[in-house]
mmCIF file of N, CA and C and ligand atoms in Angstrom:
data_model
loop_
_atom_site.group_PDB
_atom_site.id
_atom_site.type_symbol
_atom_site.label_atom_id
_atom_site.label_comp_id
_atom_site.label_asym_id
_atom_site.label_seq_id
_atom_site.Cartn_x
_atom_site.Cartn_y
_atom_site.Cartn_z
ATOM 1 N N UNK A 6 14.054 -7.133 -14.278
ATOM 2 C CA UNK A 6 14.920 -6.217 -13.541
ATOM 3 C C UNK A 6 14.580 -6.252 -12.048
ATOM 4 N N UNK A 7 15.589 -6.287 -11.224
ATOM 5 C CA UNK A 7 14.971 -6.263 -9.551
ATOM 6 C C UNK A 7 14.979 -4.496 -9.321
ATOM 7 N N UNK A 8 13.593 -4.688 -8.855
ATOM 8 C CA UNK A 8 13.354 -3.787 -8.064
ATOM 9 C C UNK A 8 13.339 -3.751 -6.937
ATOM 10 N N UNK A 9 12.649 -2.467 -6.143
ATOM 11 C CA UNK A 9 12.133 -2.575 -4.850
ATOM 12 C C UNK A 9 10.660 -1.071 -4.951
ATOM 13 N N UNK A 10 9.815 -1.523 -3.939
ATOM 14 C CA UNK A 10 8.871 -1.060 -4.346
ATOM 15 C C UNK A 10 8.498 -0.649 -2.605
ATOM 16 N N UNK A 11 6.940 0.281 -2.615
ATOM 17 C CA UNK A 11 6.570 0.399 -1.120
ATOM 18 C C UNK A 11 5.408 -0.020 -1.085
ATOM 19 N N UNK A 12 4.753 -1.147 0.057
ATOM 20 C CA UNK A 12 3.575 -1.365 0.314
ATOM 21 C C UNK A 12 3.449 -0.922 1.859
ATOM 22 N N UNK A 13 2.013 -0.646 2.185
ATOM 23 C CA UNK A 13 1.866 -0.608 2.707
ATOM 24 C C UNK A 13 0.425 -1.587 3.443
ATOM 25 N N UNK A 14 -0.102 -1.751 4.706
ATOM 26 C CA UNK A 14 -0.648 -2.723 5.065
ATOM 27 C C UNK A 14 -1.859 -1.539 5.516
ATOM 28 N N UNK A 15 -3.245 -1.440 5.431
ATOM 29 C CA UNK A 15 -3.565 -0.410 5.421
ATOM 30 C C UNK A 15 -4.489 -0.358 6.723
ATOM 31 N N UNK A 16 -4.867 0.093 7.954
ATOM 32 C CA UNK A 16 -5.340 0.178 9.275
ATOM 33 C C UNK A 16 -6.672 -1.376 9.083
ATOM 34 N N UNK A 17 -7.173 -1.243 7.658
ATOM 35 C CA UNK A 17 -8.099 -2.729 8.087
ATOM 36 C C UNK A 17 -7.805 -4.029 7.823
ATOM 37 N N UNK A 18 -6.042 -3.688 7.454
ATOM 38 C CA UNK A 18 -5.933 -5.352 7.081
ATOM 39 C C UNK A 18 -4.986 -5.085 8.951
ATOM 40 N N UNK A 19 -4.367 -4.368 9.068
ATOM 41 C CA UNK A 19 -3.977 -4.741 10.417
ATOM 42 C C UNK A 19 -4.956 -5.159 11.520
ATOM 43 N N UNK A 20 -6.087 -4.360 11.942
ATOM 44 C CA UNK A 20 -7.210 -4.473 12.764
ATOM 45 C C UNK A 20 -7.956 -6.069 12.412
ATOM 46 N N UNK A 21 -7.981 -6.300 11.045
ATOM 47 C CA UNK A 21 -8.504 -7.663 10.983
ATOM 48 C C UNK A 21 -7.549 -8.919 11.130
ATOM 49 N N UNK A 22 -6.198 -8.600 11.273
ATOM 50 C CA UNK A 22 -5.617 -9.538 11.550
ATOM 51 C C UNK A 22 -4.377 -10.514 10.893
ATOM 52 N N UNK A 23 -5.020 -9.382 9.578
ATOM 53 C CA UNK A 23 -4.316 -10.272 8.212
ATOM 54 C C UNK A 23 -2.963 -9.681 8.027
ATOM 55 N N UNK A 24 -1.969 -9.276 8.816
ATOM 56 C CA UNK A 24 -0.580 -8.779 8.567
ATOM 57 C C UNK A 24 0.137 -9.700 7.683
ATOM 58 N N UNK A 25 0.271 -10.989 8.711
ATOM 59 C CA UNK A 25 0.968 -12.024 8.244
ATOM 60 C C UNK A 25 0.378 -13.110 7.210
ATOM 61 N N UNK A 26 -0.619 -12.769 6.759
ATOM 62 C CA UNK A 26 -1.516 -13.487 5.341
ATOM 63 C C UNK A 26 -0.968 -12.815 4.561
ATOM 64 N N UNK A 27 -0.841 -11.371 4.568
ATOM 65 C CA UNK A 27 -0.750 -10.666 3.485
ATOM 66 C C UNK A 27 0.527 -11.035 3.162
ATOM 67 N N UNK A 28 1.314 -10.953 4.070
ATOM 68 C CA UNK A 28 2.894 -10.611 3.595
ATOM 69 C C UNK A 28 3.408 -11.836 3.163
ATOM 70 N N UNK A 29 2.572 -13.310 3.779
ATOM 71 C CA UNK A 29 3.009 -14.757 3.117
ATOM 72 C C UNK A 29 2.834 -14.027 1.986
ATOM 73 N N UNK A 30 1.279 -14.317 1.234
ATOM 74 C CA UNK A 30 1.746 -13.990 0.102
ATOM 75 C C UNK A 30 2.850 -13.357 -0.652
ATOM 76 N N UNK A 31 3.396 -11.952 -0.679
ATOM 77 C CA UNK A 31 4.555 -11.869 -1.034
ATOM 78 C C UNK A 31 5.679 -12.227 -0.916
ATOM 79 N N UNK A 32 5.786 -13.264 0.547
ATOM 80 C CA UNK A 32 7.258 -14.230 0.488
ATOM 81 C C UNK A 32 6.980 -15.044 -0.020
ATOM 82 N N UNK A 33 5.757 -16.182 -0.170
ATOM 83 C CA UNK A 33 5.539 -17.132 -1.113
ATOM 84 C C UNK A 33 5.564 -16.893 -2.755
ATOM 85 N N UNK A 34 5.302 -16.071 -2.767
ATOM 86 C CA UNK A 34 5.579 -15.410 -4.394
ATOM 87 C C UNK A 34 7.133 -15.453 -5.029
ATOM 88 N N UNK A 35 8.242 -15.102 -3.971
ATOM 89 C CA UNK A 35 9.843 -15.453 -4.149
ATOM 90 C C UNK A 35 9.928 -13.975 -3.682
ATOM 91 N N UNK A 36 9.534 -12.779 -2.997
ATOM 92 C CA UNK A 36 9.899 -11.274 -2.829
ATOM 93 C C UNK A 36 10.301 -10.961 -1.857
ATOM 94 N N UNK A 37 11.190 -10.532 -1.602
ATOM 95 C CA UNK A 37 11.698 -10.258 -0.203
ATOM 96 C C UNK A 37 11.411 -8.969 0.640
ATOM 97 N N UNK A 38 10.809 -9.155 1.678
ATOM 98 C CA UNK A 38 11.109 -7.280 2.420
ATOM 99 C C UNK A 38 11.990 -7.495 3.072
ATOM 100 N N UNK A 39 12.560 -6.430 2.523
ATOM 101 C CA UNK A 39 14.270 -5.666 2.951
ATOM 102 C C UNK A 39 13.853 -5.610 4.465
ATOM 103 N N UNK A 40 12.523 -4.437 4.824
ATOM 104 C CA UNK A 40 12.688 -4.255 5.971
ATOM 105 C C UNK A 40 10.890 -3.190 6.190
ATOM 106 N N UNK A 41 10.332 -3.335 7.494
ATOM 107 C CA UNK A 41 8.918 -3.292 7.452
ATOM 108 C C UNK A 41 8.819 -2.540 9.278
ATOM 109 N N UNK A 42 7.882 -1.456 8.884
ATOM 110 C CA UNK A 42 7.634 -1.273 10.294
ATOM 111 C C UNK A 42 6.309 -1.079 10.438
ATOM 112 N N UNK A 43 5.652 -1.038 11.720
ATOM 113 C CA UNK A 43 4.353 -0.393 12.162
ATOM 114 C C UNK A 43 4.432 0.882 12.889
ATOM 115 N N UNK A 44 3.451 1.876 12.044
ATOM 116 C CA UNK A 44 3.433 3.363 12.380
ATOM 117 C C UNK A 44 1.584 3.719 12.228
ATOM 118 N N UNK A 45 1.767 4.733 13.296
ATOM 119 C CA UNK A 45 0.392 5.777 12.880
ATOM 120 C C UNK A 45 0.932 6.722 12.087
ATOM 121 N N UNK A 46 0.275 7.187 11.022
ATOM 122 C CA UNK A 46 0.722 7.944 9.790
ATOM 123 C C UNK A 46 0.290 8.889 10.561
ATOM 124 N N UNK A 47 0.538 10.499 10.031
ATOM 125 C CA UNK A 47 0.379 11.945 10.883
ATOM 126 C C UNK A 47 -0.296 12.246 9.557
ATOM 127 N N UNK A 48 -1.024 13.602 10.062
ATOM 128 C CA UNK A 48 -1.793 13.989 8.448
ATOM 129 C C UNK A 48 -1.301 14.329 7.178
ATOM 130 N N UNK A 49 0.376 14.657 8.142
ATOM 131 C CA UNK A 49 1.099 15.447 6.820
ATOM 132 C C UNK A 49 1.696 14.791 5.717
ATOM 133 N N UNK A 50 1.956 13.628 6.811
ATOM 134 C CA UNK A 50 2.197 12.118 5.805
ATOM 135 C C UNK A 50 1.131 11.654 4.982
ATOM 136 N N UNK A 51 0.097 11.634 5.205
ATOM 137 C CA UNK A 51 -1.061 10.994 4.955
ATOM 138 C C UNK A 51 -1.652 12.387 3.331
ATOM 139 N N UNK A 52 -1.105 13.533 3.636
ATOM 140 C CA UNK A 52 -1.378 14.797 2.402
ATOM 141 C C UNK A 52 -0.292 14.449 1.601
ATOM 142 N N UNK A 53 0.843 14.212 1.792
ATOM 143 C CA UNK A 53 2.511 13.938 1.343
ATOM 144 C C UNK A 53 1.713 13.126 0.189
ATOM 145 N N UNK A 54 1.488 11.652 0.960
ATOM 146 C CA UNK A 54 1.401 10.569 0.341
ATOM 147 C C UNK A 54 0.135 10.452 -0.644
ATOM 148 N N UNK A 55 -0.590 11.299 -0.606
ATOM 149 C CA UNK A 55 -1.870 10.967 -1.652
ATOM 150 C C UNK A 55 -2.111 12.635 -1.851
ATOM 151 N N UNK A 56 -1.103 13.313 -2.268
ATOM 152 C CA UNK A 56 -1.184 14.863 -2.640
ATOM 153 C C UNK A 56 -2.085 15.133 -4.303
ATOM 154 N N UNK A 57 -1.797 13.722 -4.860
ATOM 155 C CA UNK A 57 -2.991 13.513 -6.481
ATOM 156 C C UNK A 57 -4.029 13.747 -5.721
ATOM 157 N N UNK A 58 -4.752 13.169 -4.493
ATOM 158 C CA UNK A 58 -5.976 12.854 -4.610
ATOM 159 C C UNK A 58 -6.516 14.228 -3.409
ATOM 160 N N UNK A 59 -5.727 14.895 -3.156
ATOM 161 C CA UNK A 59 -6.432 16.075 -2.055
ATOM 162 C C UNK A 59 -7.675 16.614 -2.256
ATOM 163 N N UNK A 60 -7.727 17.116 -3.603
ATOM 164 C CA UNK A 60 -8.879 18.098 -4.234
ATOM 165 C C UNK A 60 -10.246 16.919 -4.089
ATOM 166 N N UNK A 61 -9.880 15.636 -4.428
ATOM 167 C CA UNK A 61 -10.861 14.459 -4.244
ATOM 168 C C UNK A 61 -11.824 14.623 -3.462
ATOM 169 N N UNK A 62 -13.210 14.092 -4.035
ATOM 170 C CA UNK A 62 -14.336 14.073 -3.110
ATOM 171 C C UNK A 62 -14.000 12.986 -1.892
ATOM 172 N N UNK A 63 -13.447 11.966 -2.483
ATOM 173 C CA UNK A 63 -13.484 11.090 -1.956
ATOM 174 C C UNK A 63 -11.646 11.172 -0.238
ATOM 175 N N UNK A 64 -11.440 12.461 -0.639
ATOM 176 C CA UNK A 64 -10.271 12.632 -0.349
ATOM 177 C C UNK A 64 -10.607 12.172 1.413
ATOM 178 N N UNK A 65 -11.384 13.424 1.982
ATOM 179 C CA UNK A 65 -11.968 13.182 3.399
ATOM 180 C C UNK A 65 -11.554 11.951 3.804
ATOM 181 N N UNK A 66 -12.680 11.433 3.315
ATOM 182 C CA UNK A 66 -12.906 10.048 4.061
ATOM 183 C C UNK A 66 -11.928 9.021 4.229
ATOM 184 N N UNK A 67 -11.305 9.225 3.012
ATOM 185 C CA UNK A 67 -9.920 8.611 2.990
ATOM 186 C C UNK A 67 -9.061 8.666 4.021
ATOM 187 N N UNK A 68 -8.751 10.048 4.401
ATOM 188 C CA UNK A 68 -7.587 10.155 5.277
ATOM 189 C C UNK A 68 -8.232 9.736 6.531
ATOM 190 N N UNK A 69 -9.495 10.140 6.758
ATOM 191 C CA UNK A 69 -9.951 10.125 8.030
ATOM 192 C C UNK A 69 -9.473 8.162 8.202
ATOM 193 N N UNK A 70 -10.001 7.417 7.239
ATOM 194 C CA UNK A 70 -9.202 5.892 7.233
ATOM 195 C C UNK A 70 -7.910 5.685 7.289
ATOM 196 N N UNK A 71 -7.186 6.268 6.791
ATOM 197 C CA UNK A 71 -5.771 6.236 6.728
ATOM 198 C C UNK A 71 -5.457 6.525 8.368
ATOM 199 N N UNK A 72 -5.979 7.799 9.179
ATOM 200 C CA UNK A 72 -5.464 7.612 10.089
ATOM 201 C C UNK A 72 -6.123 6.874 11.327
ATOM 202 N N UNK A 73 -6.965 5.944 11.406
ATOM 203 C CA UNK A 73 -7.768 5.653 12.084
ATOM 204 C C UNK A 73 -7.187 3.947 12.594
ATOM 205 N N UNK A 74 -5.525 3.727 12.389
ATOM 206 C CA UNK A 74 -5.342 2.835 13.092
ATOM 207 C C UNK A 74 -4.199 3.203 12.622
ATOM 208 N N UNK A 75 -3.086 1.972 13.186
ATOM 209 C CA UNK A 75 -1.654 1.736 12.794
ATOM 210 C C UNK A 75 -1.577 1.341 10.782
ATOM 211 N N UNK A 76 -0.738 1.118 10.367
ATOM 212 C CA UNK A 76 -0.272 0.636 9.262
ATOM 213 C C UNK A 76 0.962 0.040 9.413
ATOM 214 N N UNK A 77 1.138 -1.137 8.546
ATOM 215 C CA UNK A 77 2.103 -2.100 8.720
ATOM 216 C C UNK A 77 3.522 -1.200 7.028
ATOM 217 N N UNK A 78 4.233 -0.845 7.478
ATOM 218 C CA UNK A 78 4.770 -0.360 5.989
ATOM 219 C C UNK A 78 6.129 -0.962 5.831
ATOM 220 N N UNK A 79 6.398 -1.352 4.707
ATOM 221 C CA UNK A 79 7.606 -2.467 3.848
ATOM 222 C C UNK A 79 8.351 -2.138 2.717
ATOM 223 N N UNK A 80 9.251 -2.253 2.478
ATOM 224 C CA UNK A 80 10.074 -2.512 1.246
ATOM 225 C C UNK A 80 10.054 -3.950 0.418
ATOM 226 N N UNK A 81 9.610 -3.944 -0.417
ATOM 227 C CA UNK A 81 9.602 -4.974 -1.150
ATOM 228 C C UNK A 81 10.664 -5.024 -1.922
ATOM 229 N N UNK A 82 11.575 -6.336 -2.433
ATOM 230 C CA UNK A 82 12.602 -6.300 -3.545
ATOM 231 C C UNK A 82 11.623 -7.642 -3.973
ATOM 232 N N UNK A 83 12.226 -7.614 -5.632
ATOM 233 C CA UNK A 83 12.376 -8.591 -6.139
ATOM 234 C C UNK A 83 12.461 -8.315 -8.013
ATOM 235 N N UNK A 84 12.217 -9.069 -8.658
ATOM 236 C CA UNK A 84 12.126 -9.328 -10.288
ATOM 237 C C UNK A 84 10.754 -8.306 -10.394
ATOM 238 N N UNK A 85 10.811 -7.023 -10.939
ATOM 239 C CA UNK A 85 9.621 -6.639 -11.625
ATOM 240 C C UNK A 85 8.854 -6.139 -10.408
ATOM 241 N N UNK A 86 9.651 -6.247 -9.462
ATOM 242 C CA UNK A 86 8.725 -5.953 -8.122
ATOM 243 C C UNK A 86 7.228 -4.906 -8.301
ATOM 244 N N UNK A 87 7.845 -3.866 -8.848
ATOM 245 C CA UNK A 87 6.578 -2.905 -8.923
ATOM 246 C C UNK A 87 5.115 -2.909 -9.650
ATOM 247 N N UNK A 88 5.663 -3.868 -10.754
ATOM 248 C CA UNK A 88 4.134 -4.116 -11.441
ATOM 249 C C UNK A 88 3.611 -5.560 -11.019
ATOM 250 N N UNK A 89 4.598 -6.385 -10.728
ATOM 251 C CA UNK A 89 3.825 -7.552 -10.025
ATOM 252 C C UNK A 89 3.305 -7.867 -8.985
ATOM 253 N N UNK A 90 3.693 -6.369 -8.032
ATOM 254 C CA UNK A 90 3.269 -6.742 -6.366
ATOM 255 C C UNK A 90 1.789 -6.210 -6.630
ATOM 256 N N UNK A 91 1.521 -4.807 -7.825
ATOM 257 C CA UNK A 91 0.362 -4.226 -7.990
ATOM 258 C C UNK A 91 -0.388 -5.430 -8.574
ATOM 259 N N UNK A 92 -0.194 -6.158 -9.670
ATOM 260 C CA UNK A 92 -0.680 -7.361 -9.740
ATOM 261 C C UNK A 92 -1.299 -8.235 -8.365
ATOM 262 N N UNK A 93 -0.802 -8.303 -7.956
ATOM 263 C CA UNK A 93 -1.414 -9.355 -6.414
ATOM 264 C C UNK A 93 -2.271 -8.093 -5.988
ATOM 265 N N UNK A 94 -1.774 -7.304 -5.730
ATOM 266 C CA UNK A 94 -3.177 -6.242 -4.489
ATOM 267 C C UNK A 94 -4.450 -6.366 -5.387
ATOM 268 N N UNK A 95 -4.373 -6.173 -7.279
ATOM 269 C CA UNK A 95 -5.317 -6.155 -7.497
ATOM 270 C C UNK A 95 -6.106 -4.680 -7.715
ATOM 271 N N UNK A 96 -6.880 -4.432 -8.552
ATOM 272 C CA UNK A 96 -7.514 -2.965 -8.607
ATOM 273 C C UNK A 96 -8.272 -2.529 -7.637
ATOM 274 N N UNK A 97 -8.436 -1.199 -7.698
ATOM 275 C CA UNK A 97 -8.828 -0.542 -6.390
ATOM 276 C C UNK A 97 -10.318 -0.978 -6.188
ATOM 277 N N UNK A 98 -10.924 -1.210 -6.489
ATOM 278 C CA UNK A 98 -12.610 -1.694 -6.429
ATOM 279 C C UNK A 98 -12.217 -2.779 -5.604
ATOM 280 N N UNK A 99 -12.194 -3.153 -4.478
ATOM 281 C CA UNK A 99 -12.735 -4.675 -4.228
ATOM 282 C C UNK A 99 -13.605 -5.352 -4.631
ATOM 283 N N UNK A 100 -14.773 -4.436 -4.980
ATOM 284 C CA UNK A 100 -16.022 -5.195 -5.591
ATOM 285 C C UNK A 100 -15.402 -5.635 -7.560
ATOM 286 N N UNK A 101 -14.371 -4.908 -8.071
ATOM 287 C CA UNK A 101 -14.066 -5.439 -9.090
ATOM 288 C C UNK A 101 -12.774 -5.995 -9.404
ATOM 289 N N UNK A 102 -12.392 -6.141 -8.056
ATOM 290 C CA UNK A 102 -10.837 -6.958 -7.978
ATOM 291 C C UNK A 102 -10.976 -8.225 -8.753
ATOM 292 N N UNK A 103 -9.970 -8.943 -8.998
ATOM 293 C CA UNK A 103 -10.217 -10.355 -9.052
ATOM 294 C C UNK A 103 -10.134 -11.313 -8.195
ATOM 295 N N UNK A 104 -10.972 -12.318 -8.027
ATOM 296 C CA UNK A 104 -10.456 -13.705 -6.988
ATOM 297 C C UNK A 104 -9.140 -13.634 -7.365
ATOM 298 N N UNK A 105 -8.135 -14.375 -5.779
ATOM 299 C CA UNK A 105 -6.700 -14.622 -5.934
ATOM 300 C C UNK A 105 -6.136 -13.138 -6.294
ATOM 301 N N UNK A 106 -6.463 -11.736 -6.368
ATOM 302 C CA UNK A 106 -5.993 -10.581 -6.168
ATOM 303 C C UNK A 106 -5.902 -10.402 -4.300
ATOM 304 N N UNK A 107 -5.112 -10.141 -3.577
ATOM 305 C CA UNK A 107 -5.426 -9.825 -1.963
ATOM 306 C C UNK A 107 -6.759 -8.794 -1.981
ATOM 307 N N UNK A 108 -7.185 -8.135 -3.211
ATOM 308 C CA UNK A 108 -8.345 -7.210 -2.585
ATOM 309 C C UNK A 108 -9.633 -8.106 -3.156
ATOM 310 N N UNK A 109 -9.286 -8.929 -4.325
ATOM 311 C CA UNK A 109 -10.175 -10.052 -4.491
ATOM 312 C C UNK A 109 -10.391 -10.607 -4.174
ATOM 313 N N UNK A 110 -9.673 -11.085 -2.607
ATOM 314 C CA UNK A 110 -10.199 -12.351 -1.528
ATOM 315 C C UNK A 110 -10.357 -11.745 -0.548
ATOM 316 N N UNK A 111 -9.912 -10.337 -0.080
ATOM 317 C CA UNK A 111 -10.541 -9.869 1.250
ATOM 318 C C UNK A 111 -11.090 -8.748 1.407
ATOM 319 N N UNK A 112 -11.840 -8.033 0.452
ATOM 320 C CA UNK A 112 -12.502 -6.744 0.457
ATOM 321 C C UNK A 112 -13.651 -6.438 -0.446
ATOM 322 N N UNK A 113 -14.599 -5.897 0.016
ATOM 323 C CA UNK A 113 -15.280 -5.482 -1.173
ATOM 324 C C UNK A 113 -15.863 -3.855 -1.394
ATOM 325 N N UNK A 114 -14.606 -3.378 -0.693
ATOM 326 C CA UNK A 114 -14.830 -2.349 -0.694
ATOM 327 C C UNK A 114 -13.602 -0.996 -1.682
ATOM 328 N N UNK A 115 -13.798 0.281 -2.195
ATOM 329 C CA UNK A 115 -12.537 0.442 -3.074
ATOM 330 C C UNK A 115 -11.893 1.578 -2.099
ATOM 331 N N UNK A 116 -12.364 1.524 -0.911
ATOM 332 C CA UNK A 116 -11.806 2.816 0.105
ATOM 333 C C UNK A 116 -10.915 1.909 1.230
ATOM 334 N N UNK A 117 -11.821 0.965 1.956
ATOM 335 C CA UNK A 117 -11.157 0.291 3.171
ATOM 336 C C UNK A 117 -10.743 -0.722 2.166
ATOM 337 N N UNK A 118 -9.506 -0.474 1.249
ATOM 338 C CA UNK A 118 -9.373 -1.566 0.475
ATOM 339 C C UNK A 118 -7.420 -2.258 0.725
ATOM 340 N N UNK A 119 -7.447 -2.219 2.211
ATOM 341 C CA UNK A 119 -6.547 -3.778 2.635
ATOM 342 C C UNK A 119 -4.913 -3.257 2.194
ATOM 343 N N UNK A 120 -4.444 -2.643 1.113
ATOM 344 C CA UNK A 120 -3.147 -2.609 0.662
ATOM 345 C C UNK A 120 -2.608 -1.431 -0.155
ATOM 346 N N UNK A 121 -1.852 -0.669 0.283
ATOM 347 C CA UNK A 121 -1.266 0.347 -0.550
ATOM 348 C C UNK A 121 0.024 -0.181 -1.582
ATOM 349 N N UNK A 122 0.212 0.213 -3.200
ATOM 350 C CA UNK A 122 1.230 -1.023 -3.761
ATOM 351 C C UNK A 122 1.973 0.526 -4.161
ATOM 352 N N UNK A 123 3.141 1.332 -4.572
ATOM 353 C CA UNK A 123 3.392 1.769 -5.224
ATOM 354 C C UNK A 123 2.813 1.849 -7.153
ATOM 355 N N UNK A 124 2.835 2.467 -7.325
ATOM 356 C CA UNK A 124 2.311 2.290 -9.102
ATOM 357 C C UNK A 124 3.279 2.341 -10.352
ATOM 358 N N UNK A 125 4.547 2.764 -9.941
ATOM 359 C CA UNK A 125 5.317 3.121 -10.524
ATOM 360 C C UNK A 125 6.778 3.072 -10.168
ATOM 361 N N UNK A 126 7.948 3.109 -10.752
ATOM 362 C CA UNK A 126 9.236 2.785 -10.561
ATOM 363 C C UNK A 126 9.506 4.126 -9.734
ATOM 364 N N UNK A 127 9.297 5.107 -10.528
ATOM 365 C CA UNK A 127 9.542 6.305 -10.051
ATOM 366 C C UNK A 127 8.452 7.028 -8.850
ATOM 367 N N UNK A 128 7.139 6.375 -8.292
ATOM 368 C CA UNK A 128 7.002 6.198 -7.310
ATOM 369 C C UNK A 128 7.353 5.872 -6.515
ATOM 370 N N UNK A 129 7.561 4.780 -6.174
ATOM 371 C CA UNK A 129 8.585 3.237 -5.373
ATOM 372 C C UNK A 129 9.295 4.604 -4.908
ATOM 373 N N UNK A 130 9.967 5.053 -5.343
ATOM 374 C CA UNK A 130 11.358 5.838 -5.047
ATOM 375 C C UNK A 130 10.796 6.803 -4.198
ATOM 376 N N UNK A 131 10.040 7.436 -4.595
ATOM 377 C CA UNK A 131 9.804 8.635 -3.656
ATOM 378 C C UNK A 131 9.036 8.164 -2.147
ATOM 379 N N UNK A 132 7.924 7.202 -2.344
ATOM 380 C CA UNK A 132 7.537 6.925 -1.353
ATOM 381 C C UNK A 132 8.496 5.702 -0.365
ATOM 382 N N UNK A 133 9.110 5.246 -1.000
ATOM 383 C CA UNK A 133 10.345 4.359 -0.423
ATOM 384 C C UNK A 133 10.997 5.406 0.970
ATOM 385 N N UNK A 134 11.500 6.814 -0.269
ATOM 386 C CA UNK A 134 12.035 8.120 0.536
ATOM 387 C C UNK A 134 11.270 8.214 1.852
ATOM 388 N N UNK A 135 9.784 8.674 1.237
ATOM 389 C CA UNK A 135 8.606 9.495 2.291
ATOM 390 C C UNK A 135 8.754 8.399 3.679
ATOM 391 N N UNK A 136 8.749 7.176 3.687
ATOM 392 C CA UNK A 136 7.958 6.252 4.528
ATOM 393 C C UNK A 136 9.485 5.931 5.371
ATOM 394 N N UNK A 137 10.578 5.688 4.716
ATOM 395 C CA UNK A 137 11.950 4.848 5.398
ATOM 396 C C UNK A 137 13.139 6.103 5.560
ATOM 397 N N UNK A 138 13.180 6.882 4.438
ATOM 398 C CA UNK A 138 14.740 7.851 4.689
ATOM 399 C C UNK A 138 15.508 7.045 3.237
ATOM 400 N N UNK A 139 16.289 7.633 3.137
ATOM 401 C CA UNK A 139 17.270 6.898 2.445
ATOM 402 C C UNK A 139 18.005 5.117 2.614
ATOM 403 N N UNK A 140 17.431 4.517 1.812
ATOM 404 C CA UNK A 140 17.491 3.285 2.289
ATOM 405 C C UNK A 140 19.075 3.225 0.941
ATOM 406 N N UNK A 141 19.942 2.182 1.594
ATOM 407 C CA UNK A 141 21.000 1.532 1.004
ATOM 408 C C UNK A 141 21.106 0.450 0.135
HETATM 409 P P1 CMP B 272 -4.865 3.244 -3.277
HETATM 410 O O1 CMP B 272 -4.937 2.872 -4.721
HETATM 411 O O2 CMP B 272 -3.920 2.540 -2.393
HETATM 412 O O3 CMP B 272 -4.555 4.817 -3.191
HETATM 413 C C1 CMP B 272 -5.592 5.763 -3.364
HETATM 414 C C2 CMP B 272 -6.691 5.369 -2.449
HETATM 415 O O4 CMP B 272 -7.803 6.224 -2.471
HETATM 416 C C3 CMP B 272 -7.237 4.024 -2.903
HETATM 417 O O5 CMP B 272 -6.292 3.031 -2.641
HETATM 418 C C4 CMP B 272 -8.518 3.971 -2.105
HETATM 419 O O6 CMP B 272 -8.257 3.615 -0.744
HETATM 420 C C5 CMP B 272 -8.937 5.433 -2.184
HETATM 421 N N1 CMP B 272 -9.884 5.646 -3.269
HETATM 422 C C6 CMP B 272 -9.603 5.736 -4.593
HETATM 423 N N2 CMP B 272 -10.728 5.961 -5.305
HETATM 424 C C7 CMP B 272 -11.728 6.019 -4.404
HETATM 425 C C8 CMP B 272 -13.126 6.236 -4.505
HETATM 426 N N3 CMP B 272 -13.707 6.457 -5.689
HETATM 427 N N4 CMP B 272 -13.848 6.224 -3.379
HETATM 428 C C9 CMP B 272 -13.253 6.011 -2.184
HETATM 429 N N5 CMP B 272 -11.934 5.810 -2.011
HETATM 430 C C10 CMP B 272 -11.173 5.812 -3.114
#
């Protein structure tokens, strides 16, 4: 089924350089972004977008990363888009990603970890909403 899904590029894959590594990969894969911008997220975006994980110990530190540079953010389409783009980012551990996962070849960390993927169909949608507006 084609989907479309939301990634995002996360302040240390921009700062290191890897915008356009990352995103080959998903055009080399056959996926298209509709359409992609660069933003500093605000906090409210940044609570919006990870409102599961607030109560989190790990919540802090997080955002304080989240806002601590630009982010590259995209629409992805393609076949299955949503579980196969999470496929490539790979699980949140860098240290237990796999090689050939993007967090398996450039991170080893599960916080500064390179790529935000949607998780779900009915994610995709809302954060599609949160990040672009009503897309067509
Ligand atoms: P992501 O899966 O994109 O969305 C939730 C984010 O929270 C996750 O990436 C990590 O950046 C971060 N995160 C999740 N679990 C932990 C953890 N145990 N310690 C630090 N950061 C985490």
């Amino acid at each position: 089924m084609l989907e479309r899904t939301l990634v995002f590029l996360k302040p240390d894959a921009v700062a290191r350089k890897l915008i356009g590594k990352v995103i080959a990969r998903f055009e080399d894969r056959g996926f298209d972004i509709l359409t992609l911008k660069m933003l500093r997220m605000t906090e409210k975006m940044v609570d919006i977008h990870y409102a599961e994980h607030l109560k989190k110990p790990f919540y802090p530190p997080l955002k304080k990363f989240i806002l601590s540079g630009p982010i590259v953010a995209m629409i992805i389409e393609g076949e299955e888009a949503v579980q196969v783009v999470r496929k490539m980012v790979g699980c949140t551990n860098g240290l237990e990603a796999e090689s050939g996962t993007l967090r398996g070849d450039f991170t080893l960390s599960n916080r500064v970890n390179l790529v935000h993927a949607s998780d779900s169909l009915e994610t995709a949608h809302r954060e599609i909403e949160h990040f672009f507006g009503q897309v067509s």
